[in-house]
XYZ file of C-alpha atoms in Angstrom:
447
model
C 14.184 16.898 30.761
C 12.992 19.296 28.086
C 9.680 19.123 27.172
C 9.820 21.570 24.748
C 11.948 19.385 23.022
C 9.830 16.364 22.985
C 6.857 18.274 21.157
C 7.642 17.688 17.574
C 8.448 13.829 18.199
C 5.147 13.653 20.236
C 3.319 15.153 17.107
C 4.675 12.891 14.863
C 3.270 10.138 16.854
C -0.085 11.579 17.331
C -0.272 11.811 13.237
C 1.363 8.402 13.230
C -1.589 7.037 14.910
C -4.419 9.282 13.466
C -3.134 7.919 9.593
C -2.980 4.766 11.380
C -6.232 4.779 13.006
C -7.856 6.373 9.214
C -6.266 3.679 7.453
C -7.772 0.727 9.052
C -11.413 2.264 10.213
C -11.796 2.392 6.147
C -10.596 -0.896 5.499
C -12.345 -2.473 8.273
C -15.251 -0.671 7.643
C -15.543 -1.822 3.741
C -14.545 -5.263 5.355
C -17.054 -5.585 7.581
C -19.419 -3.826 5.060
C -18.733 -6.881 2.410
C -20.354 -9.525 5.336
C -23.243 -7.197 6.365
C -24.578 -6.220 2.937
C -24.218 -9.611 1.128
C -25.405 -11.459 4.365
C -28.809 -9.094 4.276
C -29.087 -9.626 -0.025
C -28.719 -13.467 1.477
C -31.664 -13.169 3.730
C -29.113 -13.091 6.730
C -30.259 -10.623 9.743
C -27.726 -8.891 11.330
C -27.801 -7.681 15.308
C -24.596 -6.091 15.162
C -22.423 -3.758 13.101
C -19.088 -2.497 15.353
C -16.709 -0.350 14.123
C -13.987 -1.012 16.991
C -14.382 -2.929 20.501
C -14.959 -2.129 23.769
C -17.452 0.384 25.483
C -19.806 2.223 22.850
C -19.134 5.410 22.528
C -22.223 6.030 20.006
C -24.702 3.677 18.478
C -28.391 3.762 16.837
C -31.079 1.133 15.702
C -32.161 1.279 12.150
C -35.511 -0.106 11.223
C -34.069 -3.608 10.178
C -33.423 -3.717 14.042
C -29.434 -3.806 13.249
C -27.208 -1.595 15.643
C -24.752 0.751 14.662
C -22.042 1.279 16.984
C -18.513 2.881 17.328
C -16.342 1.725 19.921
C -13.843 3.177 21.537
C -10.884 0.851 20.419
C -10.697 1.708 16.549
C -8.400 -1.649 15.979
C -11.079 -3.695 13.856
C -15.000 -3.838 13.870
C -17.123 -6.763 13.450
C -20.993 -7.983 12.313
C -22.701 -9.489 14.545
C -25.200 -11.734 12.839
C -28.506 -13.282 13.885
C -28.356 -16.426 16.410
C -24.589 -15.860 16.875
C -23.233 -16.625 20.435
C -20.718 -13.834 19.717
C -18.571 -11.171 17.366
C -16.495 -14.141 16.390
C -19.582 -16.290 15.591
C -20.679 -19.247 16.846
C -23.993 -20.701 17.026
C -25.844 -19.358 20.328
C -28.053 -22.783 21.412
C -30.092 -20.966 23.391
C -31.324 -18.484 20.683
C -31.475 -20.952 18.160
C -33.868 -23.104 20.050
C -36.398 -20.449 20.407
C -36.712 -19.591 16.634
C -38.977 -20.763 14.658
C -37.932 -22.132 10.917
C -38.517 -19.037 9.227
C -36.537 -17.148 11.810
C -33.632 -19.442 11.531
C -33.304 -19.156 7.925
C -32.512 -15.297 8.619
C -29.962 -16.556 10.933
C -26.124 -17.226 10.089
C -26.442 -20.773 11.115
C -29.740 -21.517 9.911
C -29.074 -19.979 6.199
C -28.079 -22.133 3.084
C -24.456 -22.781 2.474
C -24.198 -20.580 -0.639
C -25.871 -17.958 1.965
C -23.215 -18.294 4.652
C -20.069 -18.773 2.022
C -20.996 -16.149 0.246
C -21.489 -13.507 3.134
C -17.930 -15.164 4.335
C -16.223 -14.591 1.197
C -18.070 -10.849 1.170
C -15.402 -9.241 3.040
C -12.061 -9.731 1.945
C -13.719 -9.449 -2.023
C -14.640 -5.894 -1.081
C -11.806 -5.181 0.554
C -9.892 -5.739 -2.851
C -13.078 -3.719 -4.671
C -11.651 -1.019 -2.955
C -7.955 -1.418 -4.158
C -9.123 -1.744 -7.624
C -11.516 1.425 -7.297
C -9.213 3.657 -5.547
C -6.295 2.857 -7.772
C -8.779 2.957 -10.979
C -9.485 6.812 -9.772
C -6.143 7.723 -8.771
C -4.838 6.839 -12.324
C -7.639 8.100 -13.798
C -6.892 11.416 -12.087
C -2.671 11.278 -13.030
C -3.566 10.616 -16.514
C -1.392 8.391 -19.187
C 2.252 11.016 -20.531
C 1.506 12.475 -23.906
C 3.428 11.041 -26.564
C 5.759 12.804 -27.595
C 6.870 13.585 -24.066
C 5.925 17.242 -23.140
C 7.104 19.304 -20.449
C 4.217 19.758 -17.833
C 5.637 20.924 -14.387
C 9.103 21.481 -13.580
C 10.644 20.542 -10.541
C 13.223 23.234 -8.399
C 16.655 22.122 -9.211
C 20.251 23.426 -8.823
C 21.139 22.825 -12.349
C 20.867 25.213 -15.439
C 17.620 24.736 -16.444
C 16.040 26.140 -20.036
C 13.414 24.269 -20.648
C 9.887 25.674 -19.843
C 6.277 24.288 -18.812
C 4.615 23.252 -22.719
C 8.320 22.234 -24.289
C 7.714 19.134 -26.336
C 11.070 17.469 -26.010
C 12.096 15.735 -29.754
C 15.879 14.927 -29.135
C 18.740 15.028 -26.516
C 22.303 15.486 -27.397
C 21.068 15.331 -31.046
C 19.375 11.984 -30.809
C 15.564 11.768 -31.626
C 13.574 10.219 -29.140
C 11.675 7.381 -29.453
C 7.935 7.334 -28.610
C 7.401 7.148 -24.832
C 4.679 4.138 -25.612
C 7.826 1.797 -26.936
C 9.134 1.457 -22.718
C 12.165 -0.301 -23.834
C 12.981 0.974 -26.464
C 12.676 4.614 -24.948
C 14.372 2.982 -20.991
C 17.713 2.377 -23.840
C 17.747 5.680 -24.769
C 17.821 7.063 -21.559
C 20.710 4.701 -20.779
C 22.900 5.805 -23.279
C 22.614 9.377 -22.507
C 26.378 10.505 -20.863
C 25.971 11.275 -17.090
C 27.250 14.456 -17.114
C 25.722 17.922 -15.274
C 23.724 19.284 -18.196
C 22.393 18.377 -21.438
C 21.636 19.993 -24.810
C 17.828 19.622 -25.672
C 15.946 19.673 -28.627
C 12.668 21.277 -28.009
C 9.287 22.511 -29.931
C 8.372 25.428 -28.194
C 5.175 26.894 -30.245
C 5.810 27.524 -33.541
C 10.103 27.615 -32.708
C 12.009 24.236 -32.789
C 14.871 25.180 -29.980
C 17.731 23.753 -28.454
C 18.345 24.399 -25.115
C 20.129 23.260 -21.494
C 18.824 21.555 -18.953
C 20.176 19.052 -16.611
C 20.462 15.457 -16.590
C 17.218 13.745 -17.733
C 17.218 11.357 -14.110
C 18.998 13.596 -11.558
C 19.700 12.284 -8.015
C 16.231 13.628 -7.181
C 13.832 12.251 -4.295
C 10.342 12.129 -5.973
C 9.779 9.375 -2.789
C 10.810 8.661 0.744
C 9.682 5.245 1.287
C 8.572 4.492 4.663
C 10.902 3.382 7.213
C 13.421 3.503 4.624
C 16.934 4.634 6.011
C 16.381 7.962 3.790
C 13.279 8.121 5.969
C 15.473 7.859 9.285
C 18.007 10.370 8.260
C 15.620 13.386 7.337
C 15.471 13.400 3.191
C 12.458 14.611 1.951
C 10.756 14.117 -1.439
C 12.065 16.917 -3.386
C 15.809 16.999 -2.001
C 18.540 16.561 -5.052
C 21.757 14.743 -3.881
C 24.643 16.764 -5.382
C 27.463 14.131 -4.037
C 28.185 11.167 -2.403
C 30.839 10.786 -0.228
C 32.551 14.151 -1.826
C 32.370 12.608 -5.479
C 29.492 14.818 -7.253
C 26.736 12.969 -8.578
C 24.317 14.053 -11.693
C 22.415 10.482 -12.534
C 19.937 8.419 -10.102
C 22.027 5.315 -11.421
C 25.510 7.110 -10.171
C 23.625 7.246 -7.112
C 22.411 3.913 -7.170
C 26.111 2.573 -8.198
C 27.710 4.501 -5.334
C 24.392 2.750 -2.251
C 25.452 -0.343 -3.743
C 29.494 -0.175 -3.756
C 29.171 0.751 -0.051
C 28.872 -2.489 1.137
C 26.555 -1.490 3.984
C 28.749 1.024 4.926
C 27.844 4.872 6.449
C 28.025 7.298 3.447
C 27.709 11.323 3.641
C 25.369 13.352 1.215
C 25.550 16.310 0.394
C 21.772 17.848 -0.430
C 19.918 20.262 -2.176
C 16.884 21.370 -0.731
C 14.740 24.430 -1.855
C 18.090 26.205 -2.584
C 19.852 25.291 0.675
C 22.469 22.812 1.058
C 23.134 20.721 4.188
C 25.362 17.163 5.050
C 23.319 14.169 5.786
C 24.340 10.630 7.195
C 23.000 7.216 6.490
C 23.735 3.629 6.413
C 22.293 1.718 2.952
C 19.897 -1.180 4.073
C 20.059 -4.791 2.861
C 16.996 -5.250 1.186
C 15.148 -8.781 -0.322
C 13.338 -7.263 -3.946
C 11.403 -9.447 -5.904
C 12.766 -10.559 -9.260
C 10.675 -10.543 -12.776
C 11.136 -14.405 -12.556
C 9.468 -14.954 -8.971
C 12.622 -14.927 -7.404
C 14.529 -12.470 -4.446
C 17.607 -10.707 -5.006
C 19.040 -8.815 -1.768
C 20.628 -5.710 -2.424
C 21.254 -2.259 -0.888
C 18.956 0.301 -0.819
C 18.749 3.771 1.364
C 14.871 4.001 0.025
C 14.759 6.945 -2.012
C 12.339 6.462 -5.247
C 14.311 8.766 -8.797
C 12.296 10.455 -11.170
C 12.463 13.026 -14.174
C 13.525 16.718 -13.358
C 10.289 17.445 -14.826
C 6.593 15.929 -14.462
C 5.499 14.974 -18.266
C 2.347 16.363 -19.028
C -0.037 13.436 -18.999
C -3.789 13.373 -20.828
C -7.005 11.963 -19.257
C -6.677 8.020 -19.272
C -9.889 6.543 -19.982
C -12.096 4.515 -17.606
C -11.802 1.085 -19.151
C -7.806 1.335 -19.527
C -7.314 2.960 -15.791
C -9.766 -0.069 -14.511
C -7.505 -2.770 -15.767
C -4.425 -1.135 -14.848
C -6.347 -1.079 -11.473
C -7.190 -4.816 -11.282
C -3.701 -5.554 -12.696
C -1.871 -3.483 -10.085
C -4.181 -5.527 -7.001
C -3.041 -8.677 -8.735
C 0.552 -7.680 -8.634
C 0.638 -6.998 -5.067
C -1.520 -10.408 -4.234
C 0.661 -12.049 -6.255
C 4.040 -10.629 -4.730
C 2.715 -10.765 -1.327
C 2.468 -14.221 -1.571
C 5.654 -15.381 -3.513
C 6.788 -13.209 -0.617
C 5.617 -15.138 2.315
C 6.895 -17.884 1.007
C 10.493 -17.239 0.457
C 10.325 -15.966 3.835
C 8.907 -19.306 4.856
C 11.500 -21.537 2.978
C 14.173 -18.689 4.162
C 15.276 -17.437 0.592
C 15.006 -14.046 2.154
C 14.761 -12.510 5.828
C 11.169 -12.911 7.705
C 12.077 -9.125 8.612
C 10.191 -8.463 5.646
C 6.721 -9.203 7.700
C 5.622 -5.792 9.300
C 3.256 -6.156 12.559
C 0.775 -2.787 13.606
C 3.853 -0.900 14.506
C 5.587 -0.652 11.120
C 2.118 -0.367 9.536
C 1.161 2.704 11.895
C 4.447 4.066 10.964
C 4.095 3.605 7.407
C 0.692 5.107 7.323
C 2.194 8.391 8.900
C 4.875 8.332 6.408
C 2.498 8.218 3.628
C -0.023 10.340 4.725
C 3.095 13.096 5.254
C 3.733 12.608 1.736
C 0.821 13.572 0.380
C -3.442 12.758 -0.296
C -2.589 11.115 -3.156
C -0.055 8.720 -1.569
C -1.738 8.178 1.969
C -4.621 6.740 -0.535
C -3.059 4.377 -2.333
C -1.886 3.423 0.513
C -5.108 2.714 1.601
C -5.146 0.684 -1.830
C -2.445 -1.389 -0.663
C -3.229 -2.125 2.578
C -6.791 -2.950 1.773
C -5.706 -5.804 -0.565
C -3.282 -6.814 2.124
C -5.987 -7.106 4.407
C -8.325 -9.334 1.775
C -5.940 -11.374 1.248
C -4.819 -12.209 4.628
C -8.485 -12.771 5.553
C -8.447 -15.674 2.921
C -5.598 -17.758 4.669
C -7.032 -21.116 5.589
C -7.330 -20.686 9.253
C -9.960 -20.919 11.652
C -11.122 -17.348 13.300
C -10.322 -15.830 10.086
C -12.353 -16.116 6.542
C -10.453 -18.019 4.791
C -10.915 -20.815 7.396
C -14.878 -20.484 7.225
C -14.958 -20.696 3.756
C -12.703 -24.476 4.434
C -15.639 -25.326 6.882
C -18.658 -24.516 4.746
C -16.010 -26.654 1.192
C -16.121 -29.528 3.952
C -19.337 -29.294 4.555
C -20.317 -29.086 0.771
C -18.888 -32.455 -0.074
C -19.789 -34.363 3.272
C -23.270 -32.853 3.395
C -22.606 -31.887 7.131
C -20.712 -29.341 9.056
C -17.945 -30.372 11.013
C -19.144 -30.945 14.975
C -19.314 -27.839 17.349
C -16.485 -29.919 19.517
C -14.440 -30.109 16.293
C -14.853 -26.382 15.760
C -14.558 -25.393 19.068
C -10.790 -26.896 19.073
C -10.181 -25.530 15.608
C -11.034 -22.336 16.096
C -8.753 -22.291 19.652
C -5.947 -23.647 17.113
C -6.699 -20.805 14.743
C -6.586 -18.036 17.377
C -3.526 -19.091 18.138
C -1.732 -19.434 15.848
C -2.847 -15.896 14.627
C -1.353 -14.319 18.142
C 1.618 -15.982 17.088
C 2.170 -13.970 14.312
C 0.766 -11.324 15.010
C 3.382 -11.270 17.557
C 6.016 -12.257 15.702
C 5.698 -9.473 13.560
C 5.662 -7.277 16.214
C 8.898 -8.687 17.624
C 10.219 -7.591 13.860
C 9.040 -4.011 14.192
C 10.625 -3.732 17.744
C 13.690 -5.773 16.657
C 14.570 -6.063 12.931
C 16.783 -3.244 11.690
């Protein structure tokens, strides 16, 4: 066998699992965070705050008497909380009985309902505080594109290429462009434009209105390798320029697009332009289930490869209020297609190979984190809302089934019995192994 050869592959796993590993320690931590905090503003003691399970590999005592503790498997955390039999919860009998009524009030079980619902609903509501922060920042720091469109970085490309870094672009092929703000109207431009290897642009460059050459507006280019994406498989990088298809050359994302699709599934050759080599690559489009603007799933064929301009616009400092709304929007967006999501999977309008289990997560946290800061924390973004929003489900073990437990208990007056919890909670478990499992049977399985 040669080792030598196994290096790189063994680094790529190690970084695999260190994004991996990064990822979830931050979203477990904020998680986790959520309970602690709002249980203690509740007047609910905590004993416990793990980051991970299993032997401690560090921990202190602050003065509240709560310990702080890594552990040495980073796969989740939890908060242990006053007069609990466990990390899970659970009312310890034992503990309880030895309190007096002051002392029980600063325990979970002992607190108001508002007290314990609210600490409950703590974590997955800061989990999606994060989203909405991190993708409030990360917009902040891209910026909104100046309007008219201006030239602000330009990417390598094989194509003639006149235009230069401060070029305010007012017309191509002689046809004034519309105001970037109008998305529609300015999407129709852009589709009329002929597909062709270069185009004539009219620029203001100072105090000089020019027209110049530069190449197709959307060339073939790889801004984006999404994860596990059959681009990802065969090698593209972001930044590689497709310059044909199957021997037919290519100058548009959409002829690129057109030619995935009209394979039928089938292998297809590229030819690629990378950083002013060219080399052959191999790969075989992917079926793939995308959500529709009217809820629904259309399946299609994709290779994974996100288009772009051949230059980045130049963009000017979006303000707080605007990026935080975009921010909230964006965390409802993915809430709201996660869950039309799970259920089309669940009424089988599209594959349940769409549910990823830790090993396509691990892998596309490597993925993301190899393309960049920027992506590997909006990834973060992503996942973290994920996360909230799975912790809400309705079932027992998980936050979402509390939060049922303490709604029964508001309208009866009484909590459900510890035998009745005891087999609800085994139910819950359960039926969480089971998919977590399943999804893991997709990752090793699914193509």
């Amino acid at each position: 066998m040669d080792i030598a050869a196994l290096l790189p592959q063994f680094g790529s796993v190690i970084w695999t699992l260190l994004a991996f590993v990064i990822a979830l320690s931050i979203i477990v931590a904020i998680h986790e965070y959520g309970h602690y905090i709002v249980g203690r503003w509740s007047g609910i003691d905590a004993d416990v705050f793990s980051l991970g399970f299993g032997p401690v590999l560090f921990s202190r005592v602050d003065k509240r008497g709560t310990k702080w503790q890594f552990a040495l498997l980073p796969l989740g955390g939890y908060v242990k909380f006053k007069g609990d039999s466990n990390a899970s919860g659970g009312k310890d009998e034992d503990a309880m009985a030895s309190l007096s009524d002051a002392e029980r009030r600063r325990t979970m079980n002992g607190a108001p309902l508002w007290a314990r619902a609210a600490t409950v609903a703590a974590g997955p509501a800061f989990n999606f505080a994060l989203s909405i922060l991190i993708f409030t920042g990360v917009l902040m720091l891209r910026g909104e594109v100046t309007d008219p469109v201006k030239v602000g970085e330009l990417r390598a490309v094989p194509a003639q290429n006149e235009l230069q870094v401060g070029d305010v672009l007012l017309a191509i092929e002689g046809v004034d462009l519309p105001s970037y703000g109008e998305s529609a109207s300015f999407q129709s431009f852009l589709d009329e434009l002929p597909e062709q290897e270069h185009l004539s642009y009219t620029v203001q460059r100072g105090d000089d209105t020019l027209v110049v050459e530069g190449p197709y507006v959307y060339p073939p280019v790889a801004t984006q390798i999404v994860p596990r994406s059959a681009a990802d498989d065969a090698g593209f990088r972001a930044g590689d320029i497709i310059l044909s298809v199957e021997g037919s050359p290519i100058y548009a994302f959409d002829q690129l697009r057109d030619a995935v699709e009209g394979a039928g599934g089938e292998e297809l050759a590229f030819e690629v332009w990378r950083e002013g080599d060219v080399r052959e690559l191999t790969m075989t489009p992917r079926s793939t289930d995308e959500p529709q603007p009217d809820g629904s799933f259309k399946t299609s064929y994709r290779i994974g490869i996100v288009g772009g301009m051949f230059f980045e616009p130049a963009t000017e400092i979006t303000g707080p209020l605007s990026a935080f709304t975009s921010g909230v929007q964006q965390t409802g967006r993915i809430i709201e297609g996660s869950i039309s999501g799970l259920w089309h999977m669940i009424t089988g309008a599209i594959s349940t190979c769409n549910l990823s289990g830790p090993i396509g997560i691990a892998e596309t946290s490597g993925s993301m984190a190899s393309q960049g800061t920027t992506s590997f924390i909006w990834f973060i973004a992503v996942l973290s809302t994920a996360v909230g929003l799975l912790n809400l489900f309705p079932i027992p073990v998980l936050d979402g089934g509390h939060l049922v437990f303490h709604a029964y208990e508001a309208v009866t007056g009484r909590p459900p019995s510890d035998k009745a919890l005891r087999v609800l909670m085994a139910l819950g478990l359960t039926l969480l192994l089971s998919l977590m499992l399943f999804a893991l049977s997709n990752d090793l399985f699914c193509p």
